[in-house]
mmCIF file of C-alpha atoms and ligand atoms in Angstrom:
data_model
loop_
_atom_site.group_PDB
_atom_site.id
_atom_site.type_symbol
_atom_site.label_atom_id
_atom_site.label_comp_id
_atom_site.label_asym_id
_atom_site.label_seq_id
_atom_site.Cartn_x
_atom_site.Cartn_y
_atom_site.Cartn_z
ATOM 1 C CA MET A 233 86.426 132.338 107.452
ATOM 2 C CA GLU A 234 86.494 128.845 108.992
ATOM 3 C CA ASN A 235 87.141 127.149 105.608
ATOM 4 C CA GLN A 236 90.154 129.422 105.056
ATOM 5 C CA ARG A 237 91.838 128.177 108.207
ATOM 6 C CA HIS A 238 95.033 126.180 107.933
ATOM 7 C CA PHE A 239 95.738 122.507 108.624
ATOM 8 C CA GLU A 240 97.137 122.948 112.156
ATOM 9 C CA THR A 241 94.268 125.208 113.201
ATOM 10 C CA LEU A 242 91.602 122.860 111.850
ATOM 11 C CA ALA A 243 93.311 119.915 113.578
ATOM 12 C CA ILE A 244 93.114 121.742 116.918
ATOM 13 C CA ARG A 245 89.948 123.841 116.698
ATOM 14 C CA THR A 246 87.539 121.292 115.214
ATOM 15 C CA GLN A 247 85.787 120.241 118.380
ATOM 16 C CA ALA A 248 82.511 118.698 119.563
ATOM 17 C CA GLU A 249 80.058 121.292 120.885
ATOM 18 C CA ARG A 250 80.767 122.232 124.515
ATOM 19 C CA THR A 251 78.372 121.033 127.218
ATOM 20 C CA HIS A 252 76.943 123.285 129.957
ATOM 21 C CA PHE A 253 80.138 122.587 131.971
ATOM 22 C CA ARG A 254 82.037 124.717 129.418
ATOM 23 C CA GLU A 255 84.939 122.228 129.364
ATOM 24 C CA HIS A 256 87.985 123.345 127.363
ATOM 25 C CA ALA A 257 89.116 119.922 126.115
ATOM 26 C CA VAL A 258 86.491 117.517 124.799
ATOM 27 C CA PRO A 259 85.170 115.014 127.363
ATOM 28 C CA LEU A 260 85.017 111.284 126.746
ATOM 29 C CA TYR A 261 81.436 110.187 126.048
ATOM 30 C CA LEU A 262 81.358 106.655 127.409
ATOM 31 C CA THR A 263 77.714 105.870 126.793
ATOM 32 C CA SER A 264 76.239 103.115 124.673
ATOM 33 C CA SER A 265 72.997 104.987 123.990
ATOM 34 C CA PHE A 266 71.400 108.448 124.102
ATOM 35 C CA THR A 267 68.007 109.399 125.564
ATOM 36 C CA PHE A 268 65.112 110.837 123.572
ATOM 37 C CA GLU A 269 63.372 114.011 124.730
ATOM 38 C CA ASP A 270 59.985 112.385 124.084
ATOM 39 C CA ALA A 271 58.327 109.711 121.969
ATOM 40 C CA GLU A 272 58.070 112.014 118.982
ATOM 41 C CA GLN A 273 61.794 112.835 119.003
ATOM 42 C CA GLY A 274 62.648 109.134 119.196
ATOM 43 C CA ARG A 275 60.443 108.496 116.165
ATOM 44 C CA ALA A 276 61.939 111.401 114.202
ATOM 45 C CA LEU A 277 65.515 110.305 114.973
ATOM 46 C CA PHE A 278 64.876 106.770 113.746
ATOM 47 C CA ALA A 279 63.048 108.093 110.687
ATOM 48 C CA GLU A 280 66.180 110.206 110.012
ATOM 49 C CA GLU A 281 64.004 113.332 109.822
ATOM 50 C CA ILE A 282 66.368 114.916 112.336
ATOM 51 C CA LEU A 283 70.047 114.226 112.982
ATOM 52 C CA GLY A 284 71.273 113.159 116.403
ATOM 53 C CA ASN A 285 72.947 110.434 118.403
ATOM 54 C CA ILE A 286 70.885 107.313 119.078
ATOM 55 C CA TYR A 287 73.301 104.488 119.840
ATOM 56 C CA THR A 288 77.121 104.402 119.827
ATOM 57 C CA ARG A 289 77.254 101.701 117.137
ATOM 58 C CA PHE A 290 75.715 104.361 114.814
ATOM 59 C CA SER A 291 77.420 107.516 116.119
ATOM 60 C CA ASN A 292 78.875 109.134 119.237
ATOM 61 C CA PRO A 293 80.137 112.698 119.874
ATOM 62 C CA ASN A 294 83.751 111.487 120.062
ATOM 63 C CA THR A 295 83.684 109.537 116.797
ATOM 64 C CA SER A 296 81.740 112.328 115.069
ATOM 65 C CA GLU A 297 84.348 114.867 116.134
ATOM 66 C CA LEU A 298 87.148 112.657 114.798
ATOM 67 C CA VAL A 299 85.373 112.135 111.474
ATOM 68 C CA GLU A 300 84.587 115.844 111.065
ATOM 69 C CA LYS A 301 88.223 116.709 111.742
ATOM 70 C CA LEU A 302 89.587 114.059 109.355
ATOM 71 C CA CYS A 303 87.212 115.310 106.634
ATOM 72 C CA LYS A 304 88.490 118.861 107.009
ATOM 73 C CA LEU A 305 92.116 117.672 106.908
ATOM 74 C CA GLU A 306 91.600 115.397 103.882
ATOM 75 C CA GLY A 307 89.210 117.658 101.978
ATOM 76 C CA THR A 308 86.443 115.033 101.936
ATOM 77 C CA GLU A 309 82.699 115.523 102.399
ATOM 78 C CA ASP A 310 81.842 112.819 104.914
ATOM 79 C CA GLY A 311 83.210 109.736 106.673
ATOM 80 C CA VAL A 312 82.848 106.787 109.017
ATOM 81 C CA ALA A 313 85.276 105.846 111.823
ATOM 82 C CA THR A 314 86.046 102.152 112.242
ATOM 83 C CA ALA A 315 87.511 99.873 114.907
ATOM 84 C CA SER A 316 90.686 99.258 112.869
ATOM 85 C CA GLY A 317 92.342 100.133 109.609
ATOM 86 C CA MET A 318 91.362 96.740 108.240
ATOM 87 C CA ALA A 319 87.690 97.315 109.112
ATOM 88 C CA ALA A 320 87.977 100.521 107.055
ATOM 89 C CA MET A 321 89.567 98.712 104.086
ATOM 90 C CA PHE A 322 86.986 95.908 104.237
ATOM 91 C CA ILE A 323 83.852 98.043 104.512
ATOM 92 C CA SER A 324 85.092 100.475 101.859
ATOM 93 C CA MET A 325 85.028 97.500 99.470
ATOM 94 C CA ALA A 326 82.161 95.411 100.850
ATOM 95 C CA ALA A 327 79.752 98.350 101.135
ATOM 96 C CA LEU A 328 80.407 99.726 97.657
ATOM 97 C CA LEU A 329 80.767 96.545 95.589
ATOM 98 C CA ARG A 330 78.366 93.793 94.567
ATOM 99 C CA SER A 331 78.757 90.209 93.423
ATOM 100 C CA GLY A 332 80.135 90.245 89.873
ATOM 101 C CA ASP A 333 82.157 93.443 90.390
ATOM 102 C CA HIS A 334 85.904 93.684 89.873
ATOM 103 C CA ILE A 335 88.692 95.618 91.634
ATOM 104 C CA VAL A 336 91.998 96.732 90.150
ATOM 105 C CA ALA A 337 94.488 96.957 93.023
ATOM 106 C CA SER A 338 98.162 97.735 93.313
ATOM 107 C CA ARG A 339 100.079 94.513 93.960
ATOM 108 C CA SER A 340 101.927 96.072 96.879
ATOM 109 C CA VAL A 341 98.960 96.463 99.244
ATOM 110 C CA PHE A 342 99.096 95.896 103.006
ATOM 111 C CA GLY A 343 99.207 92.162 103.908
ATOM 112 C CA SER A 344 95.661 91.877 105.276
ATOM 113 C CA THR A 345 94.278 93.874 102.345
ATOM 114 C CA HIS A 346 95.912 91.245 100.105
ATOM 115 C CA GLN A 347 94.043 88.551 102.099
ATOM 116 C CA ILE A 348 90.716 90.412 101.710
ATOM 117 C CA LEU A 349 91.252 90.672 97.946
ATOM 118 C CA THR A 350 92.462 87.119 97.370
ATOM 119 C CA GLN A 351 90.696 85.039 100.077
ATOM 120 C CA ILE A 352 87.623 86.882 101.353
ATOM 121 C CA LEU A 353 85.920 88.970 98.652
ATOM 122 C CA PRO A 354 85.991 86.107 96.088
ATOM 123 C CA ARG A 355 83.558 84.221 98.425
ATOM 124 C CA TRP A 356 80.964 86.809 97.419
ATOM 125 C CA GLY A 357 81.914 86.885 93.768
ATOM 126 C CA ILE A 358 84.103 89.998 93.857
ATOM 127 C CA ALA A 359 87.255 89.480 91.779
ATOM 128 C CA HIS A 360 90.454 91.494 91.478
ATOM 129 C CA THR A 361 93.430 92.021 89.177
ATOM 130 C CA TYR A 362 96.766 93.297 90.471
ATOM 131 C CA ALA A 363 98.634 96.088 88.715
ATOM 132 C CA ASP A 364 102.173 97.350 89.319
ATOM 133 C CA LEU A 365 103.004 100.820 90.617
ATOM 134 C CA HIS A 366 106.220 100.902 88.585
ATOM 135 C CA ARG A 367 104.230 100.113 85.398
ATOM 136 C CA PRO A 368 101.334 102.618 85.620
ATOM 137 C CA GLU A 369 99.964 101.470 82.248
ATOM 138 C CA SER A 370 99.198 98.111 83.908
ATOM 139 C CA PHE A 371 96.337 99.836 85.761
ATOM 140 C CA GLN A 372 94.679 100.820 82.476
ATOM 141 C CA GLN A 373 95.296 97.364 81.019
ATOM 142 C CA ALA A 374 93.668 95.680 84.040
ATOM 143 C CA ILE A 375 90.367 97.568 83.725
ATOM 144 C CA GLN A 376 87.442 95.354 82.669
ATOM 145 C CA PRO A 377 83.815 96.258 81.842
ATOM 146 C CA ASN A 378 82.825 95.209 85.414
ATOM 147 C CA THR A 379 85.654 97.091 87.180
ATOM 148 C CA LYS A 380 84.030 99.225 89.887
ATOM 149 C CA MET A 381 87.006 100.176 92.057
ATOM 150 C CA ILE A 382 90.709 100.990 91.812
ATOM 151 C CA PHE A 383 92.536 100.533 95.136
ATOM 152 C CA VAL A 384 96.063 101.846 95.767
ATOM 153 C CA GLU A 385 98.551 102.700 98.473
ATOM 154 C CA THR A 386 101.105 105.401 97.694
ATOM 155 C CA PRO A 387 103.849 105.370 98.866
ATOM 156 C CA SER A 388 103.802 101.577 99.073
ATOM 157 C CA ASN A 389 104.982 99.567 102.054
ATOM 158 C CA PRO A 390 107.895 98.875 102.334
ATOM 159 C CA ALA A 391 109.260 99.479 98.791
ATOM 160 C CA LEU A 392 108.111 103.145 98.861
ATOM 161 C CA ASP A 393 106.963 103.167 95.229
ATOM 162 C CA LEU A 394 104.515 105.898 94.189
ATOM 163 C CA ILE A 395 101.761 106.385 91.675
ATOM 164 C CA ASP A 396 100.623 109.673 90.132
ATOM 165 C CA LEU A 397 97.262 110.227 91.822
ATOM 166 C CA SER A 398 96.004 112.939 89.474
ATOM 167 C CA TRP A 399 96.728 110.657 86.471
ATOM 168 C CA LEU A 400 94.993 107.729 88.182
ATOM 169 C CA GLY A 401 92.098 109.964 89.278
ATOM 170 C CA GLU A 402 91.560 110.998 85.669
ATOM 171 C CA ILE A 403 91.452 107.380 84.478
ATOM 172 C CA ALA A 404 88.999 106.447 87.234
ATOM 173 C CA HIS A 405 86.714 109.368 86.311
ATOM 174 C CA ARG A 406 86.860 108.576 82.614
ATOM 175 C CA HIS A 407 85.717 104.984 83.258
ATOM 176 C CA GLY A 408 83.264 105.827 86.047
ATOM 177 C CA ILE A 409 85.295 103.780 88.558
ATOM 178 C CA ILE A 410 85.640 104.551 92.282
ATOM 179 C CA LEU A 411 89.247 105.435 93.176
ATOM 180 C CA ASN A 412 89.990 104.273 96.740
ATOM 181 C CA VAL A 413 93.344 105.360 98.234
ATOM 182 C CA ASP A 414 94.767 103.939 101.488
ATOM 183 C CA ASN A 415 96.493 107.103 102.732
ATOM 184 C CA CYS A 416 97.916 105.607 105.911
ATOM 185 C CA PHE A 417 101.602 106.018 105.015
ATOM 186 C CA ALA A 418 101.365 109.652 103.944
ATOM 187 C CA THR A 419 98.715 110.884 106.439
ATOM 188 C CA PRO A 420 96.468 113.847 105.533
ATOM 189 C CA TYR A 421 99.353 116.198 106.335
ATOM 190 C CA LEU A 422 101.581 114.992 103.493
ATOM 191 C CA GLN A 423 99.056 114.180 100.779
ATOM 192 C CA ASN A 424 95.300 114.561 100.166
ATOM 193 C CA PRO A 425 94.170 111.981 97.572
ATOM 194 C CA ALA A 426 90.657 113.510 97.370
ATOM 195 C CA ARG A 427 92.185 116.701 95.961
ATOM 196 C CA TYR A 428 93.597 114.570 93.100
ATOM 197 C CA GLY A 429 90.255 112.948 92.351
ATOM 198 C CA ALA A 430 90.046 109.996 94.776
ATOM 199 C CA HIS A 431 86.415 109.257 95.667
ATOM 200 C CA ILE A 432 87.306 107.314 98.816
ATOM 201 C CA VAL A 433 90.246 107.807 101.184
ATOM 202 C CA THR A 434 90.874 105.027 103.703
ATOM 203 C CA HIS A 435 93.053 105.143 106.791
ATOM 204 C CA SER A 436 94.609 102.993 109.408
ATOM 205 C CA ALA A 437 94.652 105.575 112.230
ATOM 206 C CA THR A 438 96.800 103.133 114.201
ATOM 207 C CA LYS A 439 99.994 104.403 112.576
ATOM 208 C CA PHE A 440 101.010 108.066 112.282
ATOM 209 C CA ILE A 441 97.556 109.442 113.159
ATOM 210 C CA ASP A 442 97.805 107.994 116.674
ATOM 211 C CA GLY A 443 101.560 108.359 116.444
ATOM 212 C CA GLN A 444 102.294 106.929 119.855
ATOM 213 C CA GLY A 445 101.451 103.255 119.425
ATOM 214 C CA ARG A 446 98.464 103.254 121.786
ATOM 215 C CA VAL A 447 95.235 102.433 119.952
ATOM 216 C CA ILE A 448 93.840 100.693 116.866
ATOM 217 C CA GLY A 449 91.477 102.586 114.571
ATOM 218 C CA GLY A 450 90.550 103.441 111.016
ATOM 219 C CA ALA A 451 88.369 105.620 108.835
ATOM 220 C CA VAL A 452 86.613 105.643 105.470
ATOM 221 C CA LEU A 453 86.276 109.170 104.064
ATOM 222 C CA GLY A 454 84.895 110.446 100.781
ATOM 223 C CA LYS A 455 82.001 111.639 98.681
ATOM 224 C CA LYS A 456 78.666 112.047 100.490
ATOM 225 C CA GLU A 457 76.676 109.632 98.333
ATOM 226 C CA LEU A 458 79.310 106.884 98.687
ATOM 227 C CA ILE A 459 79.729 107.383 102.435
ATOM 228 C CA LYS A 460 75.954 107.068 102.795
ATOM 229 C CA GLU A 461 76.292 103.445 101.642
ATOM 230 C CA VAL A 462 79.350 102.850 103.814
ATOM 231 C CA ARG A 463 77.485 104.266 106.840
ATOM 232 C CA PHE A 464 74.471 102.003 106.196
ATOM 233 C CA PHE A 465 76.819 99.009 105.975
ATOM 234 C CA ALA A 466 78.737 99.999 109.145
ATOM 235 C CA ARG A 467 75.580 100.761 111.159
ATOM 236 C CA HIS A 468 74.157 97.299 110.530
ATOM 237 C CA THR A 469 77.331 95.183 110.559
ATOM 238 C CA GLY A 470 78.963 96.898 113.561
ATOM 239 C CA PRO A 471 82.685 97.717 113.000
ATOM 240 C CA ALA A 472 82.279 100.922 115.079
ATOM 241 C CA MET A 473 85.273 102.668 116.661
ATOM 242 C CA SER A 474 85.122 102.920 120.455
ATOM 243 C CA PRO A 475 84.578 106.450 121.843
ATOM 244 C CA PHE A 476 87.776 106.111 123.854
ATOM 245 C CA ASN A 477 89.875 105.397 120.752
ATOM 246 C CA ALA A 478 88.167 108.260 118.913
ATOM 247 C CA TRP A 479 88.971 110.598 121.810
ATOM 248 C CA VAL A 480 92.651 109.510 121.775
ATOM 249 C CA LEU A 481 92.909 109.855 117.988
ATOM 250 C CA SER A 482 91.244 113.256 117.864
ATOM 251 C CA LYS A 483 93.750 114.472 120.458
ATOM 252 C CA SER A 484 96.557 112.916 118.387
ATOM 253 C CA LEU A 485 95.508 114.897 115.325
ATOM 254 C CA GLU A 486 96.157 118.131 117.256
ATOM 255 C CA THR A 487 99.886 117.383 116.921
ATOM 256 C CA LEU A 488 99.914 115.569 113.549
ATOM 257 C CA ALA A 489 101.449 118.477 111.599
ATOM 258 C CA ILE A 490 104.253 119.115 114.054
ATOM 259 C CA ARG A 491 104.948 115.378 114.447
ATOM 260 C CA MET A 492 105.033 114.732 110.689
ATOM 261 C CA GLU A 493 107.426 117.652 110.157
ATOM 262 C CA LYS A 494 109.808 116.026 112.644
ATOM 263 C CA HIS A 495 109.268 112.414 111.444
ATOM 264 C CA CYS A 496 110.069 113.554 107.899
ATOM 265 C CA ALA A 497 113.090 115.670 108.849
ATOM 266 C CA ASN A 498 114.534 112.794 110.900
ATOM 267 C CA ALA A 499 113.768 110.259 108.132
ATOM 268 C CA LEU A 500 115.445 112.430 105.485
ATOM 269 C CA GLU A 501 118.519 112.810 107.683
ATOM 270 C CA ILE A 502 118.739 109.036 108.310
ATOM 271 C CA ALA A 503 118.203 108.336 104.574
ATOM 272 C CA GLN A 504 121.002 110.757 103.640
ATOM 273 C CA ARG A 505 123.383 109.289 106.214
ATOM 274 C CA LEU A 506 122.641 105.745 105.015
ATOM 275 C CA ALA A 507 123.119 106.819 101.381
ATOM 276 C CA SER A 508 126.642 108.030 102.087
ATOM 277 C CA HIS A 509 127.722 104.978 104.112
ATOM 278 C CA GLU A 510 129.934 102.580 102.166
ATOM 279 C CA GLN A 511 128.369 99.467 103.769
ATOM 280 C CA VAL A 512 124.907 100.337 102.416
ATOM 281 C CA ALA A 513 123.900 98.638 99.128
ATOM 282 C CA TRP A 514 120.947 100.945 98.431
ATOM 283 C CA VAL A 515 118.502 103.327 100.177
ATOM 284 C CA LYS A 516 114.999 104.279 99.145
ATOM 285 C CA TYR A 517 113.193 107.377 100.410
ATOM 286 C CA PRO A 518 110.737 109.453 98.342
ATOM 287 C CA PHE A 519 112.567 112.758 98.974
ATOM 288 C CA LEU A 520 116.046 111.444 98.113
ATOM 289 C CA PRO A 521 116.958 112.607 94.571
ATOM 290 C CA THR A 522 118.033 109.002 93.801
ATOM 291 C CA HIS A 523 114.420 107.760 94.234
ATOM 292 C CA PRO A 524 113.177 106.829 90.729
ATOM 293 C CA GLN A 525 110.002 108.890 91.305
ATOM 294 C CA TYR A 526 111.623 111.825 93.110
ATOM 295 C CA GLU A 527 109.933 114.437 90.859
ATOM 296 C CA LEU A 528 106.501 112.901 91.421
ATOM 297 C CA ALA A 529 107.118 112.685 95.168
ATOM 298 C CA ARG A 530 108.000 116.391 95.280
ATOM 299 C CA ARG A 531 104.867 117.254 93.321
ATOM 300 C CA GLN A 532 102.426 114.996 95.161
ATOM 301 C CA MET A 533 103.703 114.967 98.748
ATOM 302 C CA ARG A 534 104.441 117.837 101.101
ATOM 303 C CA LEU A 535 107.385 115.907 102.618
ATOM 304 C CA GLY A 536 108.913 112.448 102.129
ATOM 305 C CA GLY A 537 107.228 110.570 104.974
ATOM 306 C CA GLY A 538 108.522 108.776 108.048
ATOM 307 C CA VAL A 539 109.662 105.480 106.518
ATOM 308 C CA VAL A 540 113.050 104.627 104.980
ATOM 309 C CA SER A 541 113.935 101.299 103.334
ATOM 310 C CA PHE A 542 117.481 100.129 102.714
ATOM 311 C CA GLU A 543 119.726 97.131 102.313
ATOM 312 C CA LEU A 544 123.191 96.485 103.707
ATOM 313 C CA LYS A 545 125.954 94.778 101.758
ATOM 314 C CA GLY A 546 125.575 91.107 102.666
ATOM 315 C CA GLY A 547 121.813 90.872 102.108
ATOM 316 C CA ALA A 548 119.493 88.799 104.301
ATOM 317 C CA GLN A 549 122.208 87.392 106.574
ATOM 318 C CA ARG A 550 123.582 90.849 107.225
ATOM 319 C CA ALA A 551 120.087 92.231 107.867
ATOM 320 C CA LYS A 552 119.550 89.668 110.637
ATOM 321 C CA LYS A 553 122.889 90.476 112.269
ATOM 322 C CA PHE A 554 122.166 94.210 111.979
ATOM 323 C CA ILE A 555 118.789 93.853 113.674
ATOM 324 C CA ASP A 556 120.236 91.751 116.498
ATOM 325 C CA ALA A 557 122.971 94.334 117.083
ATOM 326 C CA LEU A 558 120.550 97.230 117.656
ATOM 327 C CA GLN A 559 120.492 98.521 121.225
ATOM 328 C CA MET A 560 117.839 101.243 121.318
ATOM 329 C CA LEU A 561 115.611 100.979 118.238
ATOM 330 C CA SER A 562 112.468 98.856 118.675
ATOM 331 C CA LEU A 563 111.942 95.531 116.953
ATOM 332 C CA THR A 564 108.204 95.382 116.295
ATOM 333 C CA ALA A 565 105.798 95.079 113.374
ATOM 334 C CA ASN A 566 104.145 98.494 113.847
ATOM 335 C CA LEU A 567 105.143 101.823 112.305
ATOM 336 C CA GLY A 568 104.349 105.497 112.738
ATOM 337 C CA ASP A 569 105.377 105.686 116.391
ATOM 338 C CA ALA A 570 107.383 108.258 118.369
ATOM 339 C CA ARG A 571 109.852 105.402 118.872
ATOM 340 C CA THR A 572 111.996 104.412 115.883
ATOM 341 C CA ILE A 573 111.043 100.928 114.714
ATOM 342 C CA VAL A 574 113.071 98.507 112.618
ATOM 343 C CA THR A 575 111.387 95.685 110.690
ATOM 344 C CA HIS A 576 112.600 92.887 108.419
ATOM 345 C CA PRO A 577 109.572 92.596 106.078
ATOM 346 C CA ALA A 578 110.633 89.386 104.268
ATOM 347 C CA THR A 579 110.499 87.328 107.499
ATOM 348 C CA THR A 580 107.733 89.190 109.379
ATOM 349 C CA THR A 581 105.090 91.530 107.882
ATOM 350 C CA HIS A 582 105.415 90.089 104.363
ATOM 351 C CA SER A 583 106.395 86.493 105.203
ATOM 352 C CA LYS A 584 102.984 85.198 104.020
ATOM 353 C CA LEU A 585 103.849 86.179 100.433
ATOM 354 C CA THR A 586 105.844 83.807 98.258
ATOM 355 C CA GLU A 587 109.406 84.803 97.363
ATOM 356 C CA GLN A 588 108.150 85.559 93.845
ATOM 357 C CA GLU A 589 105.342 87.802 95.158
ATOM 358 C CA ARG A 590 107.826 89.655 97.357
ATOM 359 C CA THR A 591 110.189 90.221 94.439
ATOM 360 C CA ALA A 592 107.315 91.607 92.367
ATOM 361 C CA VAL A 593 106.680 94.323 94.972
ATOM 362 C CA GLY A 594 110.354 95.153 95.513
ATOM 363 C CA ILE A 595 110.885 93.332 98.821
ATOM 364 C CA THR A 596 114.365 91.840 98.592
ATOM 365 C CA PRO A 597 115.455 89.287 101.248
ATOM 366 C CA GLY A 598 117.809 91.886 102.734
ATOM 367 C CA LEU A 599 115.414 94.852 102.814
ATOM 368 C CA ILE A 600 115.274 96.609 106.184
ATOM 369 C CA ARG A 601 112.423 99.048 106.910
ATOM 370 C CA ILE A 602 112.891 101.851 109.419
ATOM 371 C CA SER A 603 109.937 103.846 110.692
ATOM 372 C CA VAL A 604 111.884 106.848 111.907
ATOM 373 C CA GLY A 605 110.613 108.192 115.213
ATOM 374 C CA LEU A 606 110.885 111.454 117.102
ATOM 375 C CA GLU A 607 114.012 110.772 119.150
ATOM 376 C CA ASN A 608 117.014 113.023 118.525
ATOM 377 C CA PRO A 609 118.278 111.982 115.057
ATOM 378 C CA ALA A 610 121.880 111.839 116.302
ATOM 379 C CA ASP A 611 120.900 109.096 118.764
ATOM 380 C CA ILE A 612 118.911 107.203 116.103
ATOM 381 C CA TRP A 613 121.906 107.327 113.766
ATOM 382 C CA GLN A 614 124.321 106.327 116.541
ATOM 383 C CA ASP A 615 122.389 103.081 117.109
ATOM 384 C CA ILE A 616 122.155 102.364 113.369
ATOM 385 C CA LEU A 617 125.861 103.093 112.875
ATOM 386 C CA GLN A 618 127.048 100.834 115.707
ATOM 387 C CA ALA A 619 124.758 98.043 114.411
ATOM 388 C CA ILE A 620 126.189 98.448 110.878
ATOM 389 C CA GLU A 621 129.712 98.073 112.299
ATOM 390 C CA GLN A 622 128.830 95.254 114.707
ATOM 391 C CA SER A 623 127.030 93.269 111.974
ATOM 392 C CA LYS A 624 130.048 93.567 109.693
ATOM 393 C CA GLU A 625 132.283 92.073 112.378
ATOM 394 C CA GLU A 626 129.750 89.314 113.114
ATOM 395 C CA LEU A 627 129.533 88.378 109.449
ATOM 396 C CA GLU A 628 133.326 88.262 109.067
ATOM 397 C CA LYS A 629 133.741 85.934 112.085
HETATM 398 C C1 LIG B 1721 98.603 99.028 109.298
HETATM 399 C C2 LIG B 1721 98.026 99.249 107.977
HETATM 400 C C3 LIG B 1721 96.712 98.830 107.685
HETATM 401 C C4 LIG B 1721 95.859 98.078 108.701
HETATM 402 O O1 LIG B 1721 95.497 98.876 109.777
HETATM 403 P P1 LIG B 1721 95.107 98.298 111.224
HETATM 404 O O2 LIG B 1721 94.776 99.537 111.979
HETATM 405 O O3 LIG B 1721 96.286 97.556 111.749
HETATM 406 O O4 LIG B 1721 93.930 97.403 111.048
HETATM 407 C C5 LIG B 1721 96.216 99.094 106.427
HETATM 408 N N1 LIG B 1721 96.961 99.732 105.491
HETATM 409 C C6 LIG B 1721 98.223 100.135 105.740
HETATM 410 C C7 LIG B 1721 98.983 100.840 104.672
HETATM 411 C C8 LIG B 1721 98.786 99.922 106.983
HETATM 412 O O5 LIG B 1721 100.062 100.307 107.219
#
């Protein structure tokens, strides 16, 4: 019965066991350790003959509840919650790879993931080759005899390019390679990479999963035997999520479905309005029929997501004027918040890349990224529209 329940129900009804107080909502377990009933139970817990909480670096009722819920929503067997999305990305690689191994990664990964691949993992003899989402065959071409992992984000940030996960899953299986998908942009509500063959699904819970810009967190989810290694690595190196953040994030998941429906509806409306404005050079959104991978997006994602990228006529200069003319929308580097956020990736989130690297992942100097929030879409559009007009006047001065 329970495994036939739907997404929203699982997100609400997956809950840590009630205490003798019979609380309705789950309490916050702020405790660094847990007591043993007697010497024998302490021994058995450490010997892993029985399962139970020992110390919050290993597990805690709040983090366990979050992981159990995320597993049900993603269709994965097991998982580990981490202090940040980057801790999740790092341990998913460091725990599963050895010196001499090789990763094939999409070129358009999150900035800090790029740093891990290019600056940190090579210290321990783990190499990588980048492949391009818009040339899927480049993934096959990049595979070497020592390739142990394929790492992708789909849709990519901020170019919103996709890759066919069932195609990639098949290639990974054929070569015996671990497919690791950072599913932060789509969230488990829009897309479940494990159902397409991904062995590992990684998350920054900081974005849409929290959804209200409050806490940092992450998770590594996947096959039992792989998560066993990730758990060993996390237990002894210590990137544990705090119980408080786990409590916040588990509560957030209760409203993920309803929030994503609204984020996506608002984003589609903003994308459509931008597409029909004569001052807009181009718009990219996975559920706009003009997106080059529209068919794939419809097949692979439930809805188009909460992020829209576009460029105004006048490029980088115009983008700056547009951003400065905004009155309500937030100027910050985060995304996936109830508040609509506008970012200029070329000078902020992706400024560490060279111009050439940015071009290769579709980040033009004038690209503007909007993480569309939950405000009334008419008000979001009103602010965008007045900033389009204001920036035109400014540029013509
Ligand atoms: C934000 C983000 C991360 C990093 O997550 P943090 O929680 O900030 O550490 C990783 N991947 C993607 C796609 C992200 O957007």
